[in-house]
Coordinates of N, CA and C in Angstrom, one line a residue:
Chain A
X1 N -117.8 -92.0 36.7 CA -118.1 -91.7 35.3 C -117.3 -90.5 34.8
X2 N -117.6 -90.2 33.6 CA -116.9 -89.1 32.9 C -117.6 -87.8 33.2
X3 N -116.8 -86.8 33.5 CA -117.4 -85.5 33.8 C -116.4 -84.3 33.5
X4 N -117.0 -83.2 33.4 CA -116.2 -82.0 33.1 C -116.7 -80.9 34.0
X5 N -115.7 -80.2 34.6 CA -116.0 -79.1 35.5 C -115.4 -77.8 35.0
X6 N -116.2 -76.8 34.9 CA -115.8 -75.5 34.4 C -116.0 -74.4 35.4
X7 N -115.2 -73.4 35.3 CA -115.4 -72.3 36.3 C -116.7 -71.6 36.0
X8 N -117.4 -71.1 37.0 CA -118.7 -70.5 36.9 C -118.5 -69.1 36.3
X9 N -119.4 -68.7 35.5 CA -119.3 -67.3 35.0 C -120.4 -66.4 35.7
X10 N -120.6 -65.3 35.2 CA -120.0 -64.8 33.9 C -118.6 -64.3 34.2
X11 N -117.8 -64.3 33.2 CA -116.5 -63.7 33.2 C -116.6 -62.4 32.5
X12 N -116.3 -61.3 33.1 CA -116.4 -60.0 32.5 C -115.1 -59.4 32.4
X13 N -114.8 -59.0 31.1 CA -113.4 -58.4 30.8 C -113.6 -57.2 29.9
X14 N -112.6 -56.4 30.0 CA -112.5 -55.3 29.0 C -111.8 -55.8 27.8
X15 N -112.1 -55.1 26.7 CA -111.4 -55.5 25.4 C -109.9 -55.4 25.6
X16 N -109.2 -56.4 25.0 CA -107.8 -56.5 25.0 C -107.2 -57.2 26.2
X17 N -108.1 -57.5 27.2 CA -107.6 -58.2 28.4 C -107.3 -59.7 28.1
X18 N -106.6 -60.3 29.0 CA -106.2 -61.7 28.9 C -107.3 -62.6 29.5
X19 N -107.6 -63.6 28.8 CA -108.7 -64.5 29.2 C -108.1 -65.9 29.6
X20 N -108.7 -66.4 30.7 CA -108.5 -67.8 31.1 C -109.8 -68.3 31.5
X21 N -110.3 -69.4 31.0 CA -111.4 -70.1 31.5 C -111.0 -71.5 31.9
X22 N -111.1 -71.9 33.1 CA -110.6 -73.1 33.6 C -111.5 -74.3 33.3
X23 N -110.9 -75.4 33.0 CA -111.7 -76.6 32.8 C -110.9 -77.8 33.3
X24 N -111.5 -78.7 34.1 CA -110.9 -79.9 34.5 C -111.8 -81.0 34.2
X25 N -111.3 -82.2 34.1 CA -112.1 -83.4 33.7 C -111.8 -84.6 34.5
X26 N -112.7 -85.5 34.5 CA -112.6 -86.8 35.1 C -113.0 -87.8 34.0
X27 N -112.1 -88.8 33.7 CA -112.5 -89.7 32.6 C -111.7 -91.0 32.8
X28 N -112.2 -92.1 32.3 CA -111.4 -93.3 32.2 C -110.7 -93.3 30.9
X29 N -109.5 -93.8 30.9 CA -108.7 -93.8 29.7 C -108.2 -92.5 29.3
X30 N -108.1 -92.3 28.0 CA -107.6 -91.1 27.4 C -108.6 -90.4 26.5
X31 N -109.3 -89.5 27.1 CA -110.4 -88.8 26.3 C -109.8 -87.8 25.3
X32 N -110.6 -87.5 24.3 CA -110.4 -86.3 23.5 C -111.1 -85.1 24.2
X33 N -110.5 -83.9 24.1 CA -111.0 -82.7 24.7 C -111.3 -81.7 23.7
X34 N -112.4 -80.9 24.0 CA -112.9 -79.9 23.1 C -113.3 -78.6 23.8
X35 N -113.2 -77.6 23.1 CA -113.9 -76.3 23.5 C -114.9 -76.0 22.4
X36 N -116.1 -75.8 22.8 CA -117.2 -75.3 21.9 C -117.6 -73.9 22.3
X37 N -118.0 -73.1 21.3 CA -118.5 -71.8 21.6 C -119.9 -71.6 21.1
X38 N -120.7 -70.9 21.9 CA -122.1 -70.7 21.5 C -122.3 -69.1 21.5
X39 N -122.5 -68.5 20.4 CA -122.8 -67.1 20.3 C -124.3 -66.9 20.5
X40 N -124.7 -65.8 20.9 CA -126.1 -65.5 21.3 C -127.0 -65.9 20.1
X41 N -128.0 -66.8 20.5 CA -129.0 -67.2 19.5 C -128.6 -68.2 18.5
X42 N -127.4 -68.7 18.7 CA -126.9 -69.7 17.7 C -126.6 -71.0 18.3
X43 N -126.2 -72.0 17.4 CA -125.8 -73.3 17.9 C -124.4 -73.3 18.3
X44 N -123.9 -74.5 18.6 CA -122.5 -74.7 19.1 C -121.6 -74.8 17.9
X45 N -120.4 -74.2 18.1 CA -119.4 -74.3 17.0 C -118.1 -74.9 17.7
X46 N -117.5 -75.8 17.1 CA -116.2 -76.3 17.6 C -115.2 -75.1 17.5
X47 N -114.5 -74.8 18.7 CA -113.5 -73.8 18.7 C -112.1 -74.4 18.5
X48 N -111.8 -75.5 19.3 CA -110.6 -76.2 19.2 C -110.7 -77.5 19.9
X49 N -109.7 -78.3 19.6 CA -109.7 -79.7 20.2 C -108.2 -80.2 20.4
X50 N -108.1 -81.2 21.3 CA -106.8 -81.9 21.5 C -107.1 -83.3 21.8
X51 N -106.3 -84.2 21.2 CA -106.7 -85.6 21.3 C -105.7 -86.4 22.2
X52 N -104.6 -85.9 22.6 CA -103.7 -86.6 23.5 C -102.9 -85.7 24.4
X53 N -102.3 -86.2 25.4 CA -101.6 -85.4 26.4 C -100.5 -84.5 25.7
X54 N -100.5 -83.3 26.2 CA -99.5 -82.3 25.7 C -99.9 -81.7 24.4
X55 N -101.0 -82.2 23.7 CA -101.4 -81.5 22.5 C -101.9 -80.1 22.8
X56 N -101.7 -79.2 21.9 CA -102.2 -77.8 22.1 C -103.2 -77.6 20.9
X57 N -104.4 -77.3 21.3 CA -105.4 -76.9 20.3 C -105.4 -75.4 20.2
X58 N -105.6 -74.8 18.9 CA -105.6 -73.4 18.8 C -106.5 -73.0 17.6
X59 N -107.1 -71.9 17.7 CA -108.0 -71.4 16.7 C -108.4 -69.9 17.1
X60 N -108.4 -69.0 16.1 CA -108.9 -67.7 16.3 C -108.2 -67.0 17.5
X61 N -107.0 -67.3 17.8 CA -106.3 -66.7 18.9 C -106.5 -67.4 20.2
X62 N -107.4 -68.3 20.3 CA -107.6 -69.1 21.5 C -106.7 -70.3 21.5
X63 N -106.3 -70.7 22.7 CA -105.4 -71.9 22.9 C -105.9 -72.7 24.1
X64 N -105.6 -74.0 24.0 CA -105.8 -74.8 25.2 C -104.9 -76.0 25.1
X65 N -104.2 -76.4 26.2 CA -103.3 -77.5 26.2 C -103.8 -78.6 27.1
X66 N -103.8 -79.8 26.5 CA -104.2 -81.0 27.2 C -103.2 -81.4 28.2
X67 N -103.5 -81.3 29.5 CA -102.6 -81.6 30.6 C -103.1 -82.8 31.3
X68 N -102.5 -83.9 31.1 CA -103.0 -85.1 31.7 C -102.6 -85.2 33.2
X69 N -101.5 -84.6 33.6 CA -101.1 -84.7 35.0 C -102.0 -83.9 35.9
X70 N -102.6 -82.8 35.3 CA -103.5 -82.0 36.1 C -105.0 -82.2 35.7
X71 N -105.2 -83.1 34.7 CA -106.5 -83.4 34.1 C -107.2 -82.0 33.8
X72 N -106.5 -81.2 33.0 CA -107.0 -79.9 32.7 C -106.9 -79.5 31.3
X73 N -107.8 -78.6 30.8 CA -107.8 -78.1 29.4 C -108.2 -76.7 29.5
X74 N -107.5 -75.8 30.1 CA -107.9 -74.4 30.3 C -107.8 -73.7 28.9
X75 N -108.8 -72.8 28.7 CA -108.9 -72.0 27.5 C -108.2 -70.6 27.8
X76 N -107.4 -70.2 26.9 CA -106.7 -68.9 27.0 C -106.8 -68.1 25.7
X77 N -106.8 -66.8 25.9 CA -106.6 -65.9 24.8 C -105.9 -64.6 25.2
X78 N -105.0 -64.2 24.5 CA -104.1 -63.1 24.9 C -104.8 -61.8 24.9
X79 N -105.8 -61.5 24.0 CA -106.4 -60.2 23.9 C -107.8 -60.4 23.4
X80 N -108.8 -60.3 24.3 CA -110.2 -60.6 23.8 C -110.8 -59.4 23.1
X81 N -111.8 -59.7 22.3 CA -112.5 -58.7 21.6 C -114.0 -58.7 22.0
X82 N -114.7 -57.7 21.7 CA -116.1 -57.6 22.1 C -116.8 -58.8 21.4
X83 N -116.4 -59.1 20.2 CA -117.0 -60.2 19.4 C -116.8 -61.6 20.0
X84 N -115.9 -61.7 21.0 CA -115.7 -63.0 21.7 C -116.8 -63.3 22.7
X85 N -117.6 -62.3 23.0 CA -118.7 -62.5 24.0 C -119.6 -63.7 23.5
X86 N -119.7 -64.6 24.4 CA -120.4 -65.9 24.1 C -120.3 -66.8 25.3
X87 N -120.9 -68.0 25.1 CA -120.8 -69.0 26.2 C -119.8 -70.1 25.7
X88 N -118.9 -70.4 26.5 CA -117.9 -71.4 26.1 C -118.0 -72.7 26.9
X89 N -118.0 -73.8 26.2 CA -118.3 -75.1 26.8 C -117.0 -76.0 26.6
X90 N -116.6 -76.5 27.7 CA -115.5 -77.5 27.6 C -116.2 -78.9 27.6
X91 N -115.7 -79.8 26.8 CA -116.3 -81.1 26.6 C -115.3 -82.2 26.4
X92 N -115.7 -83.4 26.7 CA -114.8 -84.5 26.4 C -115.5 -85.7 25.7
X93 N -114.8 -86.5 25.0 CA -115.4 -87.7 24.5 C -114.4 -88.8 24.8
X94 N -114.9 -89.8 25.5 CA -114.1 -90.9 25.9 C -114.1 -92.0 24.9
X95 N -113.0 -92.6 24.6 CA -113.0 -93.7 23.6 C -114.0 -94.8 24.0
X96 N -114.8 -95.1 23.0 CA -115.8 -96.1 23.2 C -117.1 -95.6 23.6
X97 N -117.2 -94.3 23.8 CA -118.5 -93.7 24.1 C -118.9 -92.7 23.0
X98 N -120.0 -92.9 22.4 CA -120.4 -92.0 21.3 C -121.2 -90.8 21.8
X99 N -120.6 -90.0 22.7 CA -121.3 -88.8 23.1 C -120.3 -87.9 23.7
X100 N -120.6 -86.6 23.6 CA -119.9 -85.6 24.3 C -120.4 -85.3 25.7
X101 N -119.5 -85.2 26.6 CA -119.9 -84.8 28.0 C -119.5 -83.4 28.2
X102 N -120.4 -82.5 28.4 CA -120.1 -81.1 28.5 C -120.0 -80.6 29.9
X103 N -119.2 -79.5 30.1 CA -119.2 -78.8 31.3 C -120.5 -77.9 31.3
X104 N -120.6 -77.1 32.3 CA -121.8 -76.3 32.5 C -121.8 -75.0 31.7
X105 N -120.7 -74.7 31.0 CA -120.6 -73.5 30.2 C -120.2 -72.3 31.0
X106 N -119.4 -71.4 30.4 CA -119.0 -70.2 31.1 C -119.3 -69.0 30.1
X107 N -120.1 -68.1 30.6 CA -120.4 -66.9 29.8 C -119.3 -65.9 29.9
X108 N -118.9 -65.5 28.7 CA -117.8 -64.4 28.7 C -118.5 -63.1 28.1
X109 N -118.3 -62.0 28.9 CA -118.8 -60.7 28.5 C -117.6 -59.8 28.3
X110 N -117.4 -59.3 27.1 CA -116.3 -58.4 26.8 C -116.9 -57.0 26.5
X111 N -116.4 -56.0 27.3 CA -116.9 -54.6 27.1 C -115.9 -53.8 26.4
X112 N -116.3 -52.8 25.6 CA -115.3 -52.0 24.8 C -114.5 -51.1 25.8
Chain B
X1 N -126.2 -74.4 1.8 CA -125.3 -75.5 2.0 C -125.1 -75.7 3.5
X2 N -126.2 -75.6 4.2 CA -126.1 -75.7 5.7 C -125.8 -77.2 6.0
X3 N -124.8 -77.4 7.0 CA -124.4 -78.7 7.3 C -125.4 -79.5 8.1
X4 N -125.9 -78.9 9.2 CA -126.9 -79.6 10.0 C -128.0 -78.6 10.1
X5 N -129.2 -79.0 9.7 CA -130.3 -78.0 9.8 C -131.4 -78.7 10.6
X6 N -132.2 -77.8 11.3 CA -133.3 -78.2 12.1 C -134.5 -77.4 11.8
X7 N -135.7 -78.0 11.9 CA -136.9 -77.2 11.8 C -137.9 -77.8 12.8
X8 N -138.7 -76.9 13.4 CA -138.6 -75.4 13.2 C -137.6 -74.8 14.1
X9 N -137.3 -73.6 14.0 CA -136.4 -72.9 14.9 C -137.0 -72.6 16.2
X10 N -138.3 -72.2 16.2 CA -139.1 -71.9 17.4 C -140.3 -72.7 17.3
X11 N -140.7 -73.2 18.5 CA -141.9 -74.0 18.6 C -142.6 -73.7 20.0
X12 N -143.8 -73.1 19.9 CA -144.6 -72.8 21.1 C -145.8 -73.6 21.0
X13 N -146.1 -74.3 22.1 CA -147.2 -75.2 22.1 C -147.8 -75.4 23.5
X14 N -148.9 -76.0 23.6 CA -149.5 -76.1 25.0 C -149.2 -77.5 25.5
X15 N -149.3 -77.6 26.8 CA -149.2 -78.9 27.5 C -150.1 -79.9 27.0
X16 N -149.6 -81.1 26.9 CA -150.4 -82.2 26.4 C -150.4 -82.5 24.9
X17 N -149.9 -81.5 24.2 CA -149.8 -81.7 22.7 C -148.6 -82.6 22.3
X18 N -148.7 -83.0 21.1 CA -147.6 -83.8 20.5 C -146.9 -83.0 19.4
X19 N -145.6 -83.0 19.4 CA -144.9 -82.2 18.4 C -143.6 -83.0 17.9
X20 N -143.2 -82.5 16.7 CA -142.0 -83.1 16.2 C -141.0 -82.1 15.8
X21 N -139.7 -82.4 15.9 CA -138.6 -81.6 15.5 C -137.8 -82.4 14.4
X22 N -137.5 -81.8 13.3 CA -136.8 -82.5 12.3 C -135.3 -82.0 12.2
X23 N -134.5 -83.0 11.8 CA -133.0 -82.7 11.7 C -132.5 -83.4 10.5
X24 N -131.7 -82.7 9.7 CA -131.1 -83.2 8.5 C -129.6 -82.8 8.5
X25 N -128.7 -83.7 8.1 CA -127.3 -83.3 7.9 C -126.9 -83.8 6.5
X26 N -126.1 -82.9 5.9 CA -125.6 -83.2 4.5 C -124.1 -83.4 4.5
X27 N -123.6 -83.9 5.6 CA -122.1 -84.1 5.8 C -121.7 -85.5 5.5
X28 N -122.7 -86.4 5.2 CA -122.3 -87.8 5.0 C -122.0 -88.5 6.2
X29 N -122.3 -88.0 7.4 CA -122.0 -88.6 8.6 C -122.9 -89.8 8.9
X30 N -122.3 -90.8 9.7 CA -123.1 -92.0 10.1 C -123.8 -91.9 11.4
X31 N -123.4 -90.9 12.2 CA -123.9 -90.8 13.6 C -124.5 -89.5 13.8
X32 N -125.7 -89.5 14.4 CA -126.5 -88.3 14.8 C -126.9 -88.4 16.2
X33 N -127.2 -87.2 16.7 CA -127.4 -87.0 18.2 C -128.5 -86.0 18.4
X34 N -129.2 -86.1 19.5 CA -130.0 -85.1 20.1 C -129.5 -84.7 21.5
X35 N -129.4 -83.4 21.7 CA -129.0 -82.8 23.0 C -130.1 -81.9 23.4
X36 N -130.2 -81.8 24.7 CA -131.2 -80.8 25.3 C -130.4 -79.8 26.1
X37 N -130.7 -78.5 25.9 CA -130.0 -77.4 26.7 C -131.1 -76.8 27.5
X38 N -130.9 -76.8 28.8 CA -131.9 -76.2 29.7 C -131.7 -74.7 29.9
X39 N -132.5 -74.1 30.7 CA -132.5 -72.7 30.8 C -131.2 -72.1 31.4
X40 N -130.5 -73.0 32.1 CA -129.2 -72.6 32.6 C -128.0 -72.9 31.7
X41 N -128.4 -73.3 30.4 CA -127.4 -73.5 29.4 C -126.7 -74.9 29.5
X42 N -127.2 -75.7 30.5 CA -126.5 -77.0 30.6 C -127.0 -77.9 29.5
X43 N -126.0 -78.6 28.8 CA -126.2 -79.4 27.7 C -126.1 -80.9 28.1
X44 N -127.1 -81.7 27.7 CA -127.0 -83.1 28.0 C -127.5 -83.9 26.8
X45 N -126.8 -85.0 26.5 CA -127.2 -85.8 25.4 C -128.5 -86.6 25.8
X46 N -129.3 -86.7 24.7 CA -130.5 -87.5 24.9 C -130.4 -88.8 24.2
X47 N -130.1 -88.7 22.9 CA -130.0 -89.9 22.0 C -128.8 -89.9 21.1
X48 N -128.4 -91.0 20.7 CA -127.4 -91.1 19.6 C -127.8 -92.3 18.7
X49 N -127.7 -92.0 17.4 CA -128.0 -93.0 16.4 C -126.8 -93.2 15.5
X50 N -126.5 -94.5 15.2 CA -125.5 -94.8 14.3 C -126.0 -95.7 13.2
X51 N -125.9 -95.2 11.9 CA -126.5 -95.9 10.8 C -127.9 -96.4 11.1
X52 N -128.7 -95.4 11.5 CA -130.2 -95.6 11.8 C -130.5 -96.5 13.0
X53 N -129.5 -96.9 13.7 CA -129.7 -97.7 14.9 C -129.5 -96.9 16.2
X54 N -130.4 -97.1 17.1 CA -130.2 -96.4 18.4 C -129.1 -96.9 19.2
X55 N -128.2 -96.0 19.6 CA -127.0 -96.5 20.3 C -127.0 -96.0 21.8
X56 N -127.5 -94.8 22.0 CA -127.5 -94.2 23.3 C -128.9 -93.7 23.6
X57 N -129.5 -94.0 24.7 CA -130.7 -93.4 25.2 C -130.4 -93.1 26.7
X58 N -130.3 -91.8 27.0 CA -129.8 -91.4 28.3 C -131.0 -91.2 29.2
X59 N -131.7 -92.3 29.6 CA -132.8 -92.2 30.5 C -133.8 -91.1 30.2
X60 N -134.1 -91.0 29.0 CA -135.1 -90.0 28.5 C -136.5 -90.6 28.7
X61 N -137.5 -89.8 29.1 CA -138.8 -90.4 29.2 C -139.3 -91.0 27.9
X62 N -140.2 -91.9 28.0 CA -140.7 -92.6 26.9 C -141.5 -91.7 26.0
X63 N -141.9 -90.5 26.5 CA -142.6 -89.6 25.7 C -141.8 -89.0 24.5
X64 N -140.5 -89.2 24.6 CA -139.6 -88.8 23.6 C -139.2 -90.0 22.7
X65 N -139.5 -89.9 21.4 CA -139.2 -91.0 20.5 C -138.4 -90.5 19.3
X66 N -137.1 -90.8 19.2 CA -136.4 -90.4 18.0 C -136.7 -91.4 16.9
X67 N -136.6 -90.9 15.7 CA -136.8 -91.7 14.5 C -135.8 -91.3 13.4
X68 N -135.2 -92.3 12.9 CA -134.2 -92.1 11.9 C -134.5 -92.8 10.6
X69 N -135.2 -92.1 9.7 CA -135.6 -92.8 8.4 C -134.4 -93.2 7.5
X70 N -133.4 -92.4 7.6 CA -132.1 -92.7 6.9 C -131.0 -92.1 7.6
X71 N -129.8 -92.3 7.1 CA -128.6 -91.8 7.9 C -128.5 -90.3 7.9
X72 N -129.2 -89.6 7.0 CA -129.1 -88.1 7.0 C -130.1 -87.4 7.8
X73 N -131.1 -88.2 8.4 CA -132.2 -87.6 9.2 C -132.3 -88.2 10.5
X74 N -132.6 -87.4 11.5 CA -132.9 -87.9 12.8 C -134.0 -86.9 13.4
X75 N -135.2 -87.4 13.5 CA -136.3 -86.6 14.0 C -136.6 -86.9 15.4
X76 N -137.2 -86.0 16.1 CA -137.5 -86.1 17.5 C -139.0 -85.9 17.7
X77 N -139.7 -86.9 18.1 CA -141.1 -86.7 18.4 C -141.4 -86.7 19.9
X78 N -142.2 -85.8 20.3 CA -142.5 -85.7 21.8 C -144.0 -85.7 22.0
X79 N -144.4 -86.7 22.8 CA -145.8 -86.9 23.1 C -146.1 -86.2 24.4
X80 N -147.4 -85.8 24.6 CA -147.9 -85.3 25.8 C -146.9 -84.3 26.5
X81 N -146.7 -83.2 25.8 CA -145.7 -82.2 26.2 C -146.0 -81.7 27.6
X82 N -144.9 -81.5 28.4 CA -145.0 -81.0 29.7 C -144.2 -79.7 29.8
X83 N -144.5 -78.9 30.9 CA -143.8 -77.6 31.1 C -142.3 -77.8 31.1
X84 N -141.9 -78.9 31.8 CA -140.4 -79.2 31.9 C -139.7 -79.5 30.6
X85 N -140.5 -79.7 29.6 CA -139.8 -80.0 28.3 C -139.3 -78.7 27.6
X86 N -139.7 -77.6 28.1 CA -139.3 -76.3 27.5 C -137.7 -76.2 27.6
X87 N -137.1 -76.1 26.5 CA -135.7 -76.1 26.4 C -135.3 -75.8 25.0
X88 N -134.0 -75.7 24.7 CA -133.5 -75.7 23.4 C -132.9 -77.1 23.0
X89 N -133.4 -77.6 21.9 CA -133.0 -79.0 21.5 C -132.0 -78.8 20.3
X90 N -130.9 -79.4 20.4 CA -129.9 -79.4 19.4 C -129.7 -80.8 18.8
X91 N -129.6 -80.8 17.5 CA -129.2 -82.0 16.7 C -127.8 -81.8 16.4
X92 N -127.1 -82.9 16.3 CA -125.7 -82.9 15.9 C -125.3 -84.2 15.1
X93 N -124.2 -84.1 14.4 CA -123.8 -85.3 13.7 C -122.3 -85.4 13.7
X94 N -121.8 -86.6 13.5 CA -120.3 -86.8 13.4 C -120.0 -88.0 12.6
X95 N -118.8 -88.2 12.3 CA -118.3 -89.5 11.7 C -118.5 -90.5 12.7
X96 N -118.6 -91.8 12.3 CA -118.7 -92.9 13.2 C -117.4 -93.0 14.0
X97 N -117.5 -92.8 15.3 CA -116.3 -92.8 16.1 C -115.6 -94.2 16.2
X98 N -116.3 -95.2 15.8 CA -115.7 -96.5 15.8 C -114.8 -96.7 14.6
X99 N -115.0 -95.9 13.5 CA -114.2 -96.1 12.3 C -113.3 -94.9 12.0
X100 N -113.7 -93.8 12.6 CA -112.8 -92.6 12.4 C -111.8 -92.5 13.5
X101 N -110.9 -91.5 13.5 CA -110.0 -91.4 14.5 C -110.7 -90.9 15.8
X102 N -110.0 -90.9 16.9 CA -110.6 -90.6 18.2 C -111.1 -89.2 18.3
X103 N -110.6 -88.3 17.5 CA -110.9 -86.9 17.7 C -112.1 -86.5 16.8
X104 N -113.1 -87.4 16.9 CA -114.3 -87.0 16.0 C -114.9 -85.7 16.5
X105 N -115.3 -84.9 15.6 CA -116.0 -83.6 16.0 C -117.5 -83.8 15.7
X106 N -118.2 -83.2 16.6 CA -119.7 -83.1 16.3 C -120.0 -81.8 15.8
X107 N -120.9 -81.8 14.8 CA -121.3 -80.6 14.1 C -122.8 -80.4 14.6
X108 N -123.1 -79.2 15.1 CA -124.4 -78.9 15.7 C -125.3 -78.1 14.7
X109 N -126.5 -78.4 14.8 CA -127.5 -77.5 14.2 C -127.8 -76.3 15.0
X110 N -128.6 -75.4 14.5 CA -128.8 -74.1 15.1 C -129.7 -74.2 16.3
X111 N -130.4 -75.3 16.6 CA -131.2 -75.4 17.7 C -132.7 -75.2 17.4
X112 N -133.5 -75.8 18.2 CA -135.0 -75.5 18.2 C -135.4 -75.1 19.6
X113 N -135.9 -73.9 19.8 CA -136.4 -73.5 21.1 C -137.8 -73.9 21.3
X114 N -138.0 -74.8 22.2 CA -139.4 -75.3 22.5 C -139.9 -74.6 23.7
X115 N -141.1 -74.0 23.6 CA -141.7 -73.4 24.8 C -143.1 -74.1 25.0
X116 N -143.3 -74.7 26.1 CA -144.5 -75.3 26.5 C -145.3 -74.5 27.5
X117 N -146.5 -74.1 27.1 CA -147.3 -73.2 28.0 C -148.4 -73.9 28.6

């Protein structure tokens, strides 16, 4: 079946540090890939997406590249801010399936 | 001008009670969803409706009954609440993935935190 595996958190960084959150997936066919972010006490917001191999999604300084050869969609940011502290979810949607399959989420804590 | 709204935001109730959570979207989407987020933040789909028809039911107990009176609303009714039902429930909506492009995005509501005592 379709699944998403994320690195376990929490990830603790100092402000301006480089961020990587690993995400790998298993899916039939060619899924679309997403990163969602959940700030404390809020719902999920779409951060970025990629729909085919080698696509790069980017938003708010975050980037992720759809790597079909390694079935990965790692999230990166060059310089994190305290306001980036949140839980980040990697997710996929497989063609023909009307649902998102989420990873377990990775909590990011950024200290000043 | 909230895109996806849910009520109530918090719901505290006792075991055995029946409760409902309402969801409305003003995005003109055809497809709506309910997700459950457990205490470890794990998110799992419960139901999906497309044009008021049930499409996905992910082995959710019969005590949970979604109802879609129209395309803009998807309510969740829960009978005989149990301690294990305590969670945050998220409603979401999207364009119909069968008619839109593959990269359909789901827009989430703010969540309803249900606590069963």
